[in-house]
Coordinates of C-alpha atoms in Angstrom, one line a residue:
M1 CA -27.6 1.8 42.1
A2 CA -28.0 -0.7 39.4
T3 CA -31.7 -0.1 37.0
T4 CA -30.5 -2.2 34.3
E5 CA -30.0 -6.9 35.4
L6 CA -27.6 -7.3 32.5
L7 CA -26.5 -5.0 29.6
L8 CA -24.8 -6.9 26.8
T9 CA -22.6 -4.6 24.3
N10 CA -21.1 -4.6 21.3
V11 CA -23.6 -6.6 19.6
R12 CA -24.6 -6.2 15.8
V13 CA -29.2 -6.6 16.7
V14 CA -30.7 -8.8 14.2
R15 CA -34.0 -7.4 13.0
P16 CA -36.5 -9.4 12.0
D17 CA -38.5 -6.8 10.5
A18 CA -35.2 -5.4 8.5
P19 CA -35.4 -4.4 5.1
L20 CA -34.2 -6.8 2.6
G21 CA -30.6 -6.7 2.4
A22 CA -29.9 -4.0 5.1
E23 CA -26.8 -3.8 7.5
P24 CA -27.3 -5.8 11.3
E25 CA -27.2 -2.7 13.5
P26 CA -24.6 -1.1 16.2
L27 CA -26.4 -2.0 19.4
D28 CA -26.6 -2.2 23.0
I29 CA -29.6 -4.5 24.0
A30 CA -30.2 -4.0 27.9
V31 CA -32.2 -6.4 30.3
N32 CA -34.4 -6.7 33.1
D33 CA -35.7 -10.0 35.1
G34 CA -35.7 -11.6 31.9
T35 CA -37.2 -9.2 29.3
I36 CA -35.6 -6.7 26.8
A37 CA -36.2 -3.3 27.9
R38 CA -33.9 -1.4 26.0
L39 CA -32.1 -1.4 22.3
A40 CA -30.0 2.1 21.2
P41 CA -26.6 2.2 21.7
N42 CA -23.5 3.2 24.6
L43 CA -26.2 2.8 26.3
P44 CA -24.5 3.5 30.0
H45 CA -22.1 0.3 32.2
D46 CA -22.3 2.0 35.3
E47 CA -26.6 1.5 35.8
A48 CA -26.0 -2.1 34.7
A49 CA -25.4 -5.0 37.3
T50 CA -23.6 -7.1 34.4
V51 CA -22.4 -6.1 31.4
I52 CA -21.1 -8.4 28.9
D53 CA -18.3 -7.3 26.2
G54 CA -20.9 -9.2 23.0
R55 CA -17.3 -8.5 20.4
G56 CA -19.0 -7.9 17.3
S57 CA -21.0 -10.6 18.0
L58 CA -24.3 -11.2 15.9
A59 CA -27.8 -11.1 18.3
F60 CA -30.4 -12.8 16.9
P61 CA -34.6 -12.8 18.1
G62 CA -35.1 -16.1 20.1
V63 CA -35.9 -18.9 18.4
V64 CA -39.5 -20.2 19.2
D65 CA -39.5 -24.6 18.3
A66 CA -42.8 -25.9 18.3
H67 CA -41.9 -29.5 18.4
Q68 CA -40.1 -31.3 20.5
H69 CA -40.4 -34.1 22.9
W70 CA -39.8 -34.2 26.2
G71 CA -38.8 -37.4 28.3
I72 CA -39.7 -39.8 25.7
Y73 CA -36.5 -41.8 25.2
N74 CA -35.3 -41.3 28.4
E75 CA -36.8 -39.6 32.1
L76 CA -38.4 -36.6 31.8
R77 CA -36.7 -34.1 34.7
T78 CA -33.7 -35.0 33.0
D79 CA -34.3 -34.8 29.4
A80 CA -35.7 -31.4 30.5
R81 CA -32.6 -30.3 31.2
T82 CA -30.6 -31.2 28.7
E83 CA -32.6 -31.1 26.2
S84 CA -33.8 -27.3 26.8
R85 CA -29.8 -27.7 27.6
A86 CA -29.0 -27.6 23.6
S87 CA -32.0 -25.3 23.2
A88 CA -30.5 -22.5 24.1
Q89 CA -27.1 -23.2 23.3
G90 CA -28.8 -23.7 19.4
G91 CA -30.8 -20.0 20.2
V92 CA -34.1 -22.0 21.1
T93 CA -35.3 -19.8 23.5
T94 CA -39.1 -20.9 23.8
S95 CA -39.9 -25.4 23.4
L96 CA -42.7 -26.3 22.5
T97 CA -43.1 -29.8 23.4
Y98 CA -45.3 -32.9 23.1
M99 CA -46.7 -34.7 25.8
R100 CA -49.5 -37.7 25.5
T101 CA -50.5 -40.7 28.4
G102 CA -50.1 -44.4 27.5
Q103 CA -46.1 -45.6 26.9
Y104 CA -42.5 -43.5 26.4
Y105 CA -42.9 -40.1 28.5
L106 CA -44.3 -41.4 32.3
N107 CA -46.2 -45.2 30.3
K108 CA -48.7 -44.1 32.3
G109 CA -52.5 -43.2 31.6
G110 CA -55.4 -42.0 33.1
P111 CA -56.6 -37.8 33.5
Y112 CA -54.6 -35.5 32.9
R113 CA -56.4 -34.2 36.2
E114 CA -54.4 -36.0 37.1
F115 CA -51.7 -37.5 34.3
F116 CA -50.1 -33.2 33.5
P117 CA -49.3 -32.6 36.9
E118 CA -46.3 -34.2 37.8
V119 CA -46.0 -33.7 34.2
L120 CA -46.0 -29.9 35.6
D121 CA -43.6 -30.6 38.1
A122 CA -41.5 -33.6 37.0
V123 CA -40.2 -30.2 34.5
Q124 CA -40.4 -27.5 37.0
G125 CA -36.9 -25.7 37.7
N126 CA -35.1 -27.8 35.1
A127 CA -36.5 -26.1 31.8
H128 CA -32.8 -23.6 31.0
V129 CA -35.7 -22.1 28.3
D130 CA -39.7 -20.8 27.8
Y131 CA -41.7 -24.1 27.9
A132 CA -45.2 -25.3 26.9
F133 CA -47.2 -28.7 25.9
H134 CA -49.0 -29.5 22.9
L135 CA -51.1 -32.1 24.5
A136 CA -53.1 -35.5 22.2
P137 CA -56.7 -35.9 24.0
M138 CA -56.2 -40.3 23.2
T139 CA -59.3 -40.8 25.6
A140 CA -62.8 -39.5 25.4
E141 CA -62.0 -37.7 29.0
H142 CA -59.2 -36.3 28.0
I143 CA -61.5 -34.7 25.0
E144 CA -63.8 -33.8 28.2
E145 CA -61.1 -32.2 29.8
I146 CA -59.4 -29.9 27.8
P147 CA -61.9 -26.1 29.2
F148 CA -60.6 -27.7 31.9
L149 CA -56.7 -28.4 30.1
V150 CA -57.6 -24.5 29.4
E151 CA -58.6 -22.2 31.8
E152 CA -56.3 -24.0 35.1
H153 CA -53.2 -24.9 33.0
G154 CA -52.6 -22.3 30.2
V155 CA -52.4 -25.3 27.4
T156 CA -53.4 -24.0 24.5
S157 CA -52.0 -26.6 22.0
F158 CA -53.9 -30.0 21.3
K159 CA -53.0 -32.6 19.0
I160 CA -54.0 -35.2 16.3
F161 CA -53.3 -38.1 15.1
M162 CA -54.5 -39.3 11.8
F163 CA -54.1 -42.8 11.8
Y164 CA -55.8 -45.5 8.6
G165 CA -58.4 -48.2 10.4
G166 CA -57.0 -49.3 12.8
H167 CA -53.0 -48.7 12.6
G168 CA -52.4 -46.3 14.6
L169 CA -48.4 -45.4 17.4
H170 CA -48.8 -49.4 18.1
G171 CA -48.2 -50.2 14.6
R172 CA -50.2 -53.0 13.1
S173 CA -50.5 -55.3 16.1
T174 CA -54.0 -55.5 17.7
S175 CA -52.5 -54.2 21.6
Q176 CA -53.4 -50.2 21.0
S177 CA -55.9 -50.2 24.0
D178 CA -52.0 -51.5 26.2
F179 CA -50.0 -49.6 24.3
L180 CA -51.4 -46.1 24.9
M181 CA -53.0 -46.8 28.0
T182 CA -57.4 -46.3 26.8
P183 CA -59.7 -48.7 27.4
P184 CA -60.0 -51.1 26.6
D185 CA -63.5 -50.5 24.9
E186 CA -61.8 -47.2 23.0
R187 CA -60.5 -46.4 19.5
Y188 CA -58.2 -44.2 18.7
D189 CA -58.8 -43.9 15.0
V190 CA -60.3 -41.8 12.4
A191 CA -63.8 -40.8 14.4
H192 CA -61.7 -40.7 17.4
F193 CA -60.0 -37.4 14.9
E194 CA -62.9 -35.8 15.0
F195 CA -64.4 -36.1 18.6
V196 CA -60.9 -33.9 18.9
M197 CA -61.2 -31.9 16.6
R198 CA -65.1 -31.3 17.6
G199 CA -63.7 -31.2 21.4
V200 CA -61.5 -28.0 20.6
Q201 CA -64.2 -26.3 18.5
K202 CA -67.0 -26.4 22.1
A203 CA -63.5 -24.8 24.4
R204 CA -63.1 -22.4 21.1
E205 CA -67.1 -21.4 21.5
R206 CA -67.0 -21.9 25.1
L207 CA -64.0 -20.4 26.2
A208 CA -63.9 -17.3 23.9
E209 CA -60.9 -15.1 25.0
Y210 CA -58.9 -17.6 24.0
A211 CA -59.8 -18.6 20.3
P212 CA -57.5 -16.1 18.9
T213 CA -54.7 -18.3 20.5
S214 CA -55.9 -21.7 20.9
R215 CA -54.7 -24.4 18.5
C216 CA -54.5 -28.1 17.2
R217 CA -52.5 -30.0 14.4
C218 CA -52.3 -32.5 12.7
T219 CA -49.6 -34.9 12.7
A220 CA -50.8 -38.1 9.8
K221 CA -48.5 -41.5 10.8
Q222 CA -47.7 -44.0 8.3
P223 CA -48.9 -47.9 9.9
R224 CA -45.4 -49.2 10.5
S225 CA -45.2 -52.9 10.1

């Protein structure tokens, strides 16, 4: 009975911790349940369900791409397939993709409790790589939902925009609320940026076990003419 699901033979393994100038090691790679189980030369072929000859190719660790946009110009289900396939072809094995409410993406507003399950459903079964989401809290309600998103959906990465005054994703127009599909009495500006930071910090204090892995990334956006 096979004890290895996949055996990749005759490859030259590139290690990230190898000394500078070191040649890649000629090794075999045993894989079980999508995880590398063993690295060693001349692993037994008869213990593997599937054997692939790497023919001397280089084997690199999978790349994590921390900034992708699935579903911004194409329907999310379609983009999950095509973008993740392109990622896999380029050696990217984990994607962190940005997501928010408002125009583009799902083209709807509302709380993440209702919005995010639709996102997860659209991507489920369509991605060729591992994936996670980098969510942008666009409203005061979203900020309050941060602990829920962490606990219920494992989201530990949040996006903040550093807009200038009334300028933002909507450009110089006065239609921010329509474009972002936010309540008409709310604005996404420098003050909201601070509130998001405070919300993330409160979540880190409340959910201390997640704190070492939680992140908040900033993007400065220049106003469009």
